[in-house]
Amino acid sequence: MFISNKALVLALVALPSALACVDSSTYTFGHYEFNGATTIRDCAWITVNFNKIETRQDEWCGVEVGGSLVSDECPVACDACPVTAAPSVPPPTASPTVSAAPTAAPTRPPSPAPSPFPTARPSSVPSESPSDVPSTVPSDMPSDIPSFMPSDLPSKNPSDMPSDMPSFMPSDMPSMTPSDSPSLTPSKVPSDAPSGAPSVTPSLIPSKVPSDVPTGDPTFSIKPSPAPSAAPSGPTVGPTKPPTKAPTKAPVATPATCEDSVIRFKVDYNGDGQYKPQSCIWVARKETATRCAVDGVSEICADTCEACATCADSTLRLKIPKDGKKIARYCTWVARKFTNKRCGYEGVAEACRSTCGTC
């Protein structure tokens, strides 16, 4: 609808007084620190936050700063523009008319308060201060730069893609739904409570600390037990050989070099796959017969286990002293090359009696 030329003239009469009510672009009335940045109070600051317009008008518009009232310097922001009686405008014509020329001056500056509805397109520059209240509907696209502070409440739905970098601080509450794939790196601190179900794939490295409670199902042994079973074996398939007609020769005298080795060795005493370093002192301390029955122990501790008549190398892994440090080797390593030199290492001759010729 177009306005007649007469109405346009009347509107132009009132235009100068309306345009005279503008906020000062240079007037300021103090500043404060917010999020590490200095915020300067000017006329635009009064209306920049829609939720705080009334509070800031009541608090500042009646204050005199720098020899002027804030409302005098910021009449638009403080709603202090003089009210002029609007000239009577005749009703519009029945049919539209065309103006002969555009208005001599532009319309008033933009409104100090924001629109009740958001714009269809986002701003080219973000706001200097964050919103006091979050948006009702989230953005269609995530921000290019993450927030400096995390949100107080977690998201209702997880992200479609994982973060490139982990969070600096762990969550106070665990996720409601577990991850589809396990983490590539194990947690530094174990869980407070065990899992409800075992892992589908076993760990590549065993735990350093054994479980407090055994599993419900036994494991399948890959090597014999260190001690015989409590129940006796069944009868043999055939009869034993008859005794010899003549008495056997006198027993071989114990060699003078029958001594326990001072080398420490690794032994799976409990049959649980956990090899722990022990010594002949440990064998002699208690349960000597049972400990001597473990494969490879009696050959190292021939004196304690009363096995001096048996001329054999130990099958256990030995901690051999060499060049001021200890290396883990078997008697097969001693026999491979430089045997005389290797048999000269402390405790090796007593542990590898057959290879070193000490029996």
mmCIF file of C-alpha atoms in Angstrom:
data_model
loop_
_atom_site.group_PDB
_atom_site.id
_atom_site.type_symbol
_atom_site.label_atom_id
_atom_site.label_comp_id
_atom_site.label_asym_id
_atom_site.label_seq_id
_atom_site.Cartn_x
_atom_site.Cartn_y
_atom_site.Cartn_z
ATOM 1 C CA MET A 1 0.000 0.000 0.000
ATOM 2 C CA PHE A 2 1.351 3.459 -0.927
ATOM 3 C CA ILE A 3 0.925 6.711 1.043
ATOM 4 C CA SER A 4 -0.268 9.894 -0.638
ATOM 5 C CA ASN A 5 2.081 12.812 -1.216
ATOM 6 C CA LYS A 6 0.291 14.854 1.469
ATOM 7 C CA ALA A 7 0.823 12.182 4.087
ATOM 8 C CA LEU A 8 4.464 11.900 3.121
ATOM 9 C CA VAL A 9 4.983 15.635 3.663
ATOM 10 C CA LEU A 10 3.466 15.443 7.150
ATOM 11 C CA ALA A 11 5.703 12.533 8.033
ATOM 12 C CA LEU A 12 8.792 14.425 6.884
ATOM 13 C CA VAL A 13 7.875 17.306 9.218
ATOM 14 C CA ALA A 14 8.164 15.012 12.252
ATOM 15 C CA LEU A 15 11.254 13.171 10.934
ATOM 16 C CA PRO A 16 14.019 15.577 12.179
ATOM 17 C CA SER A 17 12.842 15.395 15.794
ATOM 18 C CA ALA A 18 12.711 11.600 15.638
ATOM 19 C CA LEU A 19 16.163 11.350 14.088
ATOM 20 C CA ALA A 20 17.579 13.693 16.737
ATOM 21 C CA CYS A 21 17.083 10.951 19.368
ATOM 22 C CA VAL A 22 20.146 8.766 18.810
ATOM 23 C CA ASP A 23 22.651 7.158 21.148
ATOM 24 C CA SER A 24 26.164 8.537 21.429
ATOM 25 C CA SER A 25 28.746 6.372 19.678
ATOM 26 C CA THR A 26 31.643 7.563 21.869
ATOM 27 C CA TYR A 27 30.148 7.801 25.356
ATOM 28 C CA THR A 28 31.246 5.137 27.870
ATOM 29 C CA PHE A 29 30.482 4.685 31.549
ATOM 30 C CA GLY A 30 32.945 2.206 32.987
ATOM 31 C CA HIS A 31 34.214 -1.295 32.235
ATOM 32 C CA TYR A 32 34.603 -4.731 33.877
ATOM 33 C CA GLU A 33 36.429 -8.040 33.365
ATOM 34 C CA PHE A 34 34.533 -11.042 31.952
ATOM 35 C CA ASN A 35 36.146 -14.396 31.010
ATOM 36 C CA GLY A 36 39.589 -12.799 30.915
ATOM 37 C CA ALA A 37 38.477 -9.965 28.585
ATOM 38 C CA THR A 38 37.653 -6.338 29.357
ATOM 39 C CA THR A 39 34.048 -5.343 28.563
ATOM 40 C CA ILE A 40 33.426 -1.581 28.133
ATOM 41 C CA ARG A 41 30.012 -0.233 29.071
ATOM 42 C CA ASP A 42 28.616 1.934 26.245
ATOM 43 C CA CYS A 43 25.138 2.632 24.951
ATOM 44 C CA ALA A 44 25.011 -0.613 22.987
ATOM 45 C CA TRP A 45 25.972 -2.600 26.127
ATOM 46 C CA ILE A 46 22.613 -1.706 27.745
ATOM 47 C CA THR A 47 20.613 -3.560 25.089
ATOM 48 C CA VAL A 48 23.097 -6.200 23.878
ATOM 49 C CA ASN A 49 21.590 -8.857 26.183
ATOM 50 C CA PHE A 50 17.818 -9.058 25.769
ATOM 51 C CA ASN A 51 17.315 -10.712 29.167
ATOM 52 C CA LYS A 52 19.171 -7.905 30.995
ATOM 53 C CA ILE A 53 17.818 -4.776 29.251
ATOM 54 C CA GLU A 54 15.403 -3.770 32.030
ATOM 55 C CA THR A 55 17.954 -4.504 34.765
ATOM 56 C CA ARG A 56 20.660 -2.435 33.091
ATOM 57 C CA GLN A 57 18.241 0.429 32.312
ATOM 58 C CA ASP A 58 17.108 0.579 35.941
ATOM 59 C CA GLU A 59 20.666 0.343 37.240
ATOM 60 C CA TRP A 60 22.469 2.751 34.901
ATOM 61 C CA CYS A 61 20.162 5.087 32.969
ATOM 62 C CA GLY A 62 19.664 7.402 35.975
ATOM 63 C CA VAL A 63 23.364 7.499 36.896
ATOM 64 C CA GLU A 64 25.582 10.467 36.075
ATOM 65 C CA VAL A 65 28.977 9.459 34.679
ATOM 66 C CA GLY A 66 31.505 11.852 33.195
ATOM 67 C CA GLY A 67 29.276 14.903 33.817
ATOM 68 C CA SER A 68 26.300 13.484 31.854
ATOM 69 C CA LEU A 69 23.360 11.321 32.675
ATOM 70 C CA VAL A 70 23.566 7.955 30.936
ATOM 71 C CA SER A 71 19.979 8.448 29.680
ATOM 72 C CA ASP A 72 20.984 11.779 28.040
ATOM 73 C CA GLU A 73 23.841 10.144 26.149
ATOM 74 C CA CYS A 74 21.935 6.916 25.445
ATOM 75 C CA PRO A 75 18.302 8.032 24.987
ATOM 76 C CA VAL A 76 17.396 5.209 22.615
ATOM 77 C CA ALA A 77 18.892 2.455 24.780
ATOM 78 C CA CYS A 78 17.312 3.963 27.904
ATOM 79 C CA ASP A 79 13.895 4.524 26.218
ATOM 80 C CA ALA A 80 14.290 8.259 27.002
ATOM 81 C CA CYS A 81 13.539 9.766 23.582
ATOM 82 C CA PRO A 82 11.126 12.727 23.753
ATOM 83 C CA VAL A 83 7.608 11.846 22.743
ATOM 84 C CA THR A 84 6.259 14.108 19.980
ATOM 85 C CA ALA A 85 2.691 14.168 18.955
ATOM 86 C CA ALA A 86 2.329 12.403 15.686
ATOM 87 C CA PRO A 87 0.690 14.534 13.008
ATOM 88 C CA SER A 88 -2.675 13.468 11.895
ATOM 89 C CA VAL A 89 -2.452 11.456 8.743
ATOM 90 C CA PRO A 90 -5.418 11.184 6.489
ATOM 91 C CA PRO A 91 -6.666 7.698 5.760
ATOM 92 C CA PRO A 92 -5.024 5.942 2.841
ATOM 93 C CA THR A 93 -6.413 6.411 -0.608
ATOM 94 C CA ALA A 94 -8.667 3.826 -2.123
ATOM 95 C CA SER A 95 -6.082 2.991 -4.740
ATOM 96 C CA PRO A 96 -2.304 3.063 -4.342
ATOM 97 C CA THR A 97 -0.285 6.035 -5.494
ATOM 98 C CA VAL A 98 3.297 6.156 -6.676
ATOM 99 C CA SER A 99 5.824 8.461 -5.006
ATOM 100 C CA ALA A 100 7.514 10.861 -7.340
ATOM 101 C CA ALA A 101 10.881 10.540 -5.539
ATOM 102 C CA PRO A 102 12.439 8.634 -2.578
ATOM 103 C CA THR A 103 12.534 10.162 0.883
ATOM 104 C CA ALA A 104 15.205 12.761 1.539
ATOM 105 C CA ALA A 105 16.632 10.913 4.591
ATOM 106 C CA PRO A 106 16.860 7.240 5.602
ATOM 107 C CA THR A 107 14.698 5.709 8.284
ATOM 108 C CA ARG A 108 15.729 5.482 11.952
ATOM 109 C CA PRO A 109 18.681 3.332 13.116
ATOM 110 C CA PRO A 110 18.003 -0.328 13.901
ATOM 111 C CA SER A 111 16.106 -1.227 17.056
ATOM 112 C CA PRO A 112 18.175 -1.504 20.257
ATOM 113 C CA ALA A 113 16.459 -4.736 21.304
ATOM 114 C CA PRO A 114 16.862 -8.036 19.426
ATOM 115 C CA SER A 115 14.082 -9.588 17.367
ATOM 116 C CA PRO A 116 11.750 -12.028 19.129
ATOM 117 C CA PHE A 117 12.619 -14.635 16.470
ATOM 118 C CA PRO A 118 16.084 -15.600 15.228
ATOM 119 C CA THR A 119 17.272 -14.763 11.733
ATOM 120 C CA ALA A 120 17.152 -17.377 9.007
ATOM 121 C CA ARG A 121 20.931 -17.148 8.530
ATOM 122 C CA PRO A 122 23.631 -17.197 11.207
ATOM 123 C CA SER A 123 25.740 -14.116 11.996
ATOM 124 C CA SER A 124 29.072 -13.757 10.248
ATOM 125 C CA VAL A 125 30.762 -12.875 13.562
ATOM 126 C CA PRO A 126 29.996 -14.628 16.908
ATOM 127 C CA SER A 127 28.747 -12.738 19.954
ATOM 128 C CA GLU A 128 31.360 -11.286 22.300
ATOM 129 C CA SER A 129 29.625 -12.725 25.369
ATOM 130 C CA PRO A 130 27.944 -16.125 25.764
ATOM 131 C CA SER A 131 24.174 -16.470 26.122
ATOM 132 C CA ASP A 132 22.757 -16.654 29.637
ATOM 133 C CA VAL A 133 20.321 -19.369 28.568
ATOM 134 C CA PRO A 134 21.204 -22.179 26.135
ATOM 135 C CA SER A 135 19.347 -22.591 22.845
ATOM 136 C CA THR A 136 16.171 -24.662 22.895
ATOM 137 C CA VAL A 137 17.197 -26.478 19.719
ATOM 138 C CA PRO A 138 20.852 -27.445 19.129
ATOM 139 C CA SER A 139 22.772 -26.259 16.072
ATOM 140 C CA ASP A 140 22.630 -28.327 12.893
ATOM 141 C CA MET A 141 26.400 -28.126 12.600
ATOM 142 C CA PRO A 142 28.909 -28.314 15.495
ATOM 143 C CA SER A 143 31.163 -25.374 16.358
ATOM 144 C CA ASP A 144 34.536 -25.176 14.630
ATOM 145 C CA ILE A 145 36.221 -24.353 17.956
ATOM 146 C CA PRO A 146 35.403 -26.250 21.196
ATOM 147 C CA SER A 147 34.114 -24.496 24.302
ATOM 148 C CA PHE A 148 36.630 -23.355 26.928
ATOM 149 C CA MET A 149 34.515 -24.800 29.739
ATOM 150 C CA PRO A 150 32.579 -28.112 29.639
ATOM 151 C CA SER A 151 28.794 -28.167 30.044
ATOM 152 C CA ASP A 152 27.364 -28.852 33.476
ATOM 153 C CA LEU A 153 25.080 -31.576 32.122
ATOM 154 C CA PRO A 154 25.990 -34.329 29.625
ATOM 155 C CA SER A 155 24.435 -34.513 26.164
ATOM 156 C CA LYS A 156 21.260 -36.547 25.797
ATOM 157 C CA ASN A 157 22.622 -38.227 22.672
ATOM 158 C CA PRO A 158 26.265 -39.157 21.990
ATOM 159 C CA SER A 159 28.242 -37.569 19.152
ATOM 160 C CA ASP A 160 28.114 -39.213 15.735
ATOM 161 C CA MET A 161 31.921 -39.150 15.551
ATOM 162 C CA PRO A 162 34.465 -39.584 18.397
ATOM 163 C CA SER A 163 36.635 -36.680 19.538
ATOM 164 C CA ASP A 164 40.094 -36.281 18.027
ATOM 165 C CA MET A 165 41.567 -35.674 21.477
ATOM 166 C CA PRO A 166 40.444 -37.153 24.823
ATOM 167 C CA SER A 167 38.927 -34.978 27.529
ATOM 168 C CA PHE A 168 41.311 -33.328 29.990
ATOM 169 C CA MET A 169 39.191 -34.543 32.904
ATOM 170 C CA PRO A 170 37.238 -37.834 33.106
ATOM 171 C CA SER A 171 33.439 -37.827 33.361
ATOM 172 C CA ASP A 172 31.888 -37.868 36.821
ATOM 173 C CA MET A 173 29.432 -40.533 35.678
ATOM 174 C CA PRO A 174 30.185 -43.427 33.270
ATOM 175 C CA SER A 175 28.398 -43.743 29.934
ATOM 176 C CA MET A 176 24.995 -45.412 29.982
ATOM 177 C CA THR A 177 25.920 -47.464 26.898
ATOM 178 C CA PRO A 178 29.355 -49.099 26.404
ATOM 179 C CA SER A 179 31.530 -48.305 23.395
ATOM 180 C CA ASP A 180 31.168 -50.437 20.259
ATOM 181 C CA SER A 181 34.946 -50.924 20.127
ATOM 182 C CA PRO A 182 37.413 -51.160 23.053
ATOM 183 C CA SER A 183 40.031 -48.464 23.641
ATOM 184 C CA LEU A 184 43.422 -48.998 22.057
ATOM 185 C CA THR A 185 45.174 -48.145 25.317
ATOM 186 C CA PRO A 186 44.189 -49.729 28.682
ATOM 187 C CA SER A 187 42.970 -47.608 31.562
ATOM 188 C CA LYS A 188 45.594 -46.357 34.015
ATOM 189 C CA VAL A 189 43.319 -47.237 36.958
ATOM 190 C CA PRO A 190 41.298 -50.480 37.081
ATOM 191 C CA SER A 191 37.510 -50.470 37.418
ATOM 192 C CA ASP A 192 36.039 -50.428 40.920
ATOM 193 C CA ALA A 193 33.656 -53.266 40.066
ATOM 194 C CA PRO A 194 34.266 -56.337 37.833
ATOM 195 C CA SER A 195 32.554 -56.755 34.468
ATOM 196 C CA GLY A 196 29.242 -58.574 34.356
ATOM 197 C CA ALA A 197 30.498 -60.863 31.582
ATOM 198 C CA PRO A 198 34.005 -61.989 30.550
ATOM 199 C CA SER A 199 35.773 -60.459 27.561
ATOM 200 C CA VAL A 200 35.133 -62.028 24.155
ATOM 201 C CA THR A 201 38.856 -61.909 23.384
ATOM 202 C CA PRO A 202 41.471 -62.612 26.099
ATOM 203 C CA SER A 203 44.139 -60.068 26.953
ATOM 204 C CA LEU A 204 47.466 -60.264 25.146
ATOM 205 C CA ILE A 205 49.348 -59.672 28.405
ATOM 206 C CA PRO A 206 48.397 -61.402 31.695
ATOM 207 C CA SER A 207 47.443 -59.409 34.760
ATOM 208 C CA LYS A 208 50.252 -58.392 37.108
ATOM 209 C CA VAL A 209 48.077 -59.069 40.166
ATOM 210 C CA PRO A 210 46.141 -62.361 40.490
ATOM 211 C CA SER A 211 42.373 -62.405 40.994
ATOM 212 C CA ASP A 212 41.026 -62.475 44.543
ATOM 213 C CA VAL A 213 38.395 -65.060 43.586
ATOM 214 C CA PRO A 214 39.053 -68.045 41.259
ATOM 215 C CA THR A 215 37.076 -68.572 38.064
ATOM 216 C CA GLY A 216 34.084 -70.898 38.013
ATOM 217 C CA ASP A 217 35.539 -73.043 35.212
ATOM 218 C CA PRO A 218 38.977 -74.692 35.491
ATOM 219 C CA THR A 219 41.618 -74.039 32.878
ATOM 220 C CA PHE A 220 43.183 -76.699 30.668
ATOM 221 C CA SER A 221 46.758 -77.421 31.802
ATOM 222 C CA ILE A 222 49.485 -77.320 29.184
ATOM 223 C CA LYS A 223 52.106 -78.899 31.438
ATOM 224 C CA PRO A 224 52.009 -81.444 34.283
ATOM 225 C CA SER A 225 51.406 -80.526 37.899
ATOM 226 C CA PRO A 226 54.486 -79.914 40.080
ATOM 227 C CA ALA A 227 53.291 -82.494 42.616
ATOM 228 C CA PRO A 228 51.638 -85.903 42.135
ATOM 229 C CA SER A 229 47.889 -86.357 42.539
ATOM 230 C CA ALA A 230 46.486 -87.248 45.936
ATOM 231 C CA ALA A 231 44.699 -90.285 44.470
ATOM 232 C CA PRO A 232 46.840 -93.252 43.378
ATOM 233 C CA SER A 233 47.147 -94.337 39.754
ATOM 234 C CA GLY A 234 45.265 -97.338 38.409
ATOM 235 C CA PRO A 235 46.812 -100.764 37.954
ATOM 236 C CA THR A 236 49.377 -101.335 35.217
ATOM 237 C CA VAL A 237 48.374 -103.002 31.968
ATOM 238 C CA GLY A 238 50.894 -105.809 32.312
ATOM 239 C CA PRO A 239 52.928 -107.350 35.107
ATOM 240 C CA THR A 240 56.161 -105.783 36.214
ATOM 241 C CA LYS A 241 59.496 -107.270 35.224
ATOM 242 C CA PRO A 242 60.774 -110.116 37.391
ATOM 243 C CA PRO A 243 63.535 -109.320 39.839
ATOM 244 C CA THR A 244 67.114 -109.683 38.762
ATOM 245 C CA LYS A 245 68.864 -112.992 39.418
ATOM 246 C CA ALA A 246 71.989 -111.372 40.857
ATOM 247 C CA PRO A 247 72.224 -108.468 43.252
ATOM 248 C CA THR A 248 72.858 -105.031 41.761
ATOM 249 C CA LYS A 249 76.173 -103.319 42.110
ATOM 250 C CA ALA A 250 76.910 -101.163 45.069
ATOM 251 C CA PRO A 251 75.477 -97.648 44.789
ATOM 252 C CA VAL A 252 77.655 -95.005 43.227
ATOM 253 C CA ALA A 253 79.370 -92.826 45.769
ATOM 254 C CA THR A 254 78.220 -89.238 45.965
ATOM 255 C CA PRO A 255 80.618 -87.060 43.964
ATOM 256 C CA ALA A 256 82.616 -84.521 45.860
ATOM 257 C CA THR A 257 81.230 -81.706 43.661
ATOM 258 C CA CYS A 258 77.566 -82.370 44.558
ATOM 259 C CA GLU A 259 76.463 -78.941 45.766
ATOM 260 C CA ASP A 260 73.424 -76.716 45.412
ATOM 261 C CA SER A 261 73.739 -74.021 42.791
ATOM 262 C CA VAL A 262 73.669 -70.431 44.025
ATOM 263 C CA ILE A 263 71.859 -69.353 40.841
ATOM 264 C CA ARG A 264 68.265 -68.207 41.104
ATOM 265 C CA PHE A 265 65.808 -69.928 38.772
ATOM 266 C CA LYS A 266 62.220 -69.300 37.630
ATOM 267 C CA VAL A 267 59.702 -71.975 38.568
ATOM 268 C CA ASP A 268 55.933 -72.424 38.191
ATOM 269 C CA TYR A 269 55.395 -73.980 41.603
ATOM 270 C CA ASN A 270 51.590 -73.607 41.762
ATOM 271 C CA GLY A 271 50.978 -74.768 38.203
ATOM 272 C CA ASP A 272 49.117 -71.545 37.338
ATOM 273 C CA GLY A 273 51.485 -70.371 34.618
ATOM 274 C CA GLN A 274 53.085 -67.783 36.918
ATOM 275 C CA TYR A 275 56.886 -68.293 36.900
ATOM 276 C CA LYS A 276 58.528 -66.763 39.961
ATOM 277 C CA PRO A 277 62.264 -66.535 40.764
ATOM 278 C CA GLN A 278 63.354 -68.893 43.570
ATOM 279 C CA SER A 279 66.565 -70.413 44.947
ATOM 280 C CA CYS A 280 67.741 -73.620 46.616
ATOM 281 C CA ILE A 281 67.296 -71.864 49.987
ATOM 282 C CA TRP A 282 63.577 -71.639 49.176
ATOM 283 C CA VAL A 283 63.554 -75.373 48.318
ATOM 284 C CA ALA A 284 65.176 -76.310 51.627
ATOM 285 C CA ARG A 285 63.000 -74.011 53.760
ATOM 286 C CA LYS A 286 59.793 -76.129 53.774
ATOM 287 C CA GLU A 287 57.883 -78.652 51.682
ATOM 288 C CA THR A 288 61.262 -79.751 50.380
ATOM 289 C CA ALA A 289 60.060 -83.057 48.939
ATOM 290 C CA THR A 290 57.223 -81.397 47.050
ATOM 291 C CA ARG A 291 59.434 -78.603 45.758
ATOM 292 C CA CYS A 292 62.147 -81.035 44.705
ATOM 293 C CA ALA A 293 59.502 -82.881 42.683
ATOM 294 C CA VAL A 294 58.996 -79.861 40.433
ATOM 295 C CA ASP A 295 60.601 -80.503 37.064
ATOM 296 C CA GLY A 296 64.171 -79.178 36.939
ATOM 297 C CA VAL A 297 64.553 -78.319 40.650
ATOM 298 C CA SER A 298 66.380 -81.422 41.836
ATOM 299 C CA GLU A 299 69.074 -80.970 39.160
ATOM 300 C CA ILE A 300 69.872 -77.443 40.461
ATOM 301 C CA CYS A 301 69.577 -78.294 44.155
ATOM 302 C CA ALA A 302 71.186 -81.763 43.992
ATOM 303 C CA ASP A 303 72.452 -81.657 47.589
ATOM 304 C CA THR A 304 69.163 -80.471 49.140
ATOM 305 C CA CYS A 305 67.076 -82.855 47.019
ATOM 306 C CA GLU A 306 69.545 -85.753 47.564
ATOM 307 C CA ALA A 307 69.851 -86.157 43.787
ATOM 308 C CA CYS A 308 73.627 -86.205 43.505
ATOM 309 C CA ALA A 309 73.502 -89.611 41.773
ATOM 310 C CA THR A 310 71.404 -88.156 38.938
ATOM 311 C CA CYS A 311 73.606 -86.676 36.229
ATOM 312 C CA ALA A 312 71.353 -84.288 34.287
ATOM 313 C CA ASP A 313 71.001 -80.638 33.376
ATOM 314 C CA SER A 314 68.181 -78.579 34.858
ATOM 315 C CA THR A 315 65.407 -77.681 32.399
ATOM 316 C CA LEU A 316 64.558 -74.458 34.241
ATOM 317 C CA ARG A 317 65.471 -70.955 33.144
ATOM 318 C CA LEU A 318 68.485 -69.725 35.102
ATOM 319 C CA LYS A 319 69.526 -66.202 36.139
ATOM 320 C CA ILE A 320 73.218 -66.465 35.201
ATOM 321 C CA PRO A 321 75.665 -63.748 36.394
ATOM 322 C CA LYS A 322 77.646 -62.397 33.423
ATOM 323 C CA ASP A 323 79.712 -59.222 33.094
ATOM 324 C CA GLY A 324 78.251 -57.637 36.218
ATOM 325 C CA LYS A 325 74.621 -58.325 35.355
ATOM 326 C CA LYS A 326 72.282 -61.323 35.297
ATOM 327 C CA ILE A 327 70.927 -62.858 32.118
ATOM 328 C CA ALA A 328 68.143 -65.444 31.784
ATOM 329 C CA ARG A 329 69.411 -68.559 29.984
ATOM 330 C CA TYR A 330 68.951 -72.344 29.852
ATOM 331 C CA CYS A 331 71.602 -75.083 30.081
ATOM 332 C CA THR A 332 71.189 -75.531 26.308
ATOM 333 C CA TRP A 333 72.767 -72.076 25.955
ATOM 334 C CA VAL A 334 75.721 -73.243 28.048
ATOM 335 C CA ALA A 335 76.187 -76.311 25.835
ATOM 336 C CA ARG A 336 75.846 -74.446 22.518
ATOM 337 C CA LYS A 337 79.316 -72.817 22.444
ATOM 338 C CA PHE A 338 82.046 -71.501 24.758
ATOM 339 C CA THR A 339 80.959 -74.255 27.155
ATOM 340 C CA ASN A 340 84.087 -74.217 29.325
ATOM 341 C CA LYS A 341 83.873 -70.457 29.732
ATOM 342 C CA ARG A 342 80.137 -70.501 30.474
ATOM 343 C CA CYS A 343 80.485 -73.373 32.941
ATOM 344 C CA GLY A 344 82.903 -71.133 34.796
ATOM 345 C CA TYR A 345 80.194 -68.597 35.594
ATOM 346 C CA GLU A 346 79.138 -68.760 39.247
ATOM 347 C CA GLY A 347 76.612 -71.533 39.912
ATOM 348 C CA VAL A 348 76.405 -72.779 36.284
ATOM 349 C CA ALA A 349 78.431 -75.976 36.815
ATOM 350 C CA GLU A 350 76.120 -77.048 39.679
ATOM 351 C CA ALA A 351 72.942 -76.326 37.628
ATOM 352 C CA CYS A 352 74.122 -77.854 34.305
ATOM 353 C CA ARG A 353 75.942 -80.853 35.806
ATOM 354 C CA SER A 354 75.809 -83.041 32.699
ATOM 355 C CA THR A 355 77.015 -80.364 30.273
ATOM 356 C CA CYS A 356 79.738 -79.115 32.597
ATOM 357 C CA GLY A 357 80.854 -82.647 33.598
ATOM 358 C CA THR A 358 80.452 -82.177 37.345
ATOM 359 C CA CYS A 359 78.664 -85.472 38.005
#
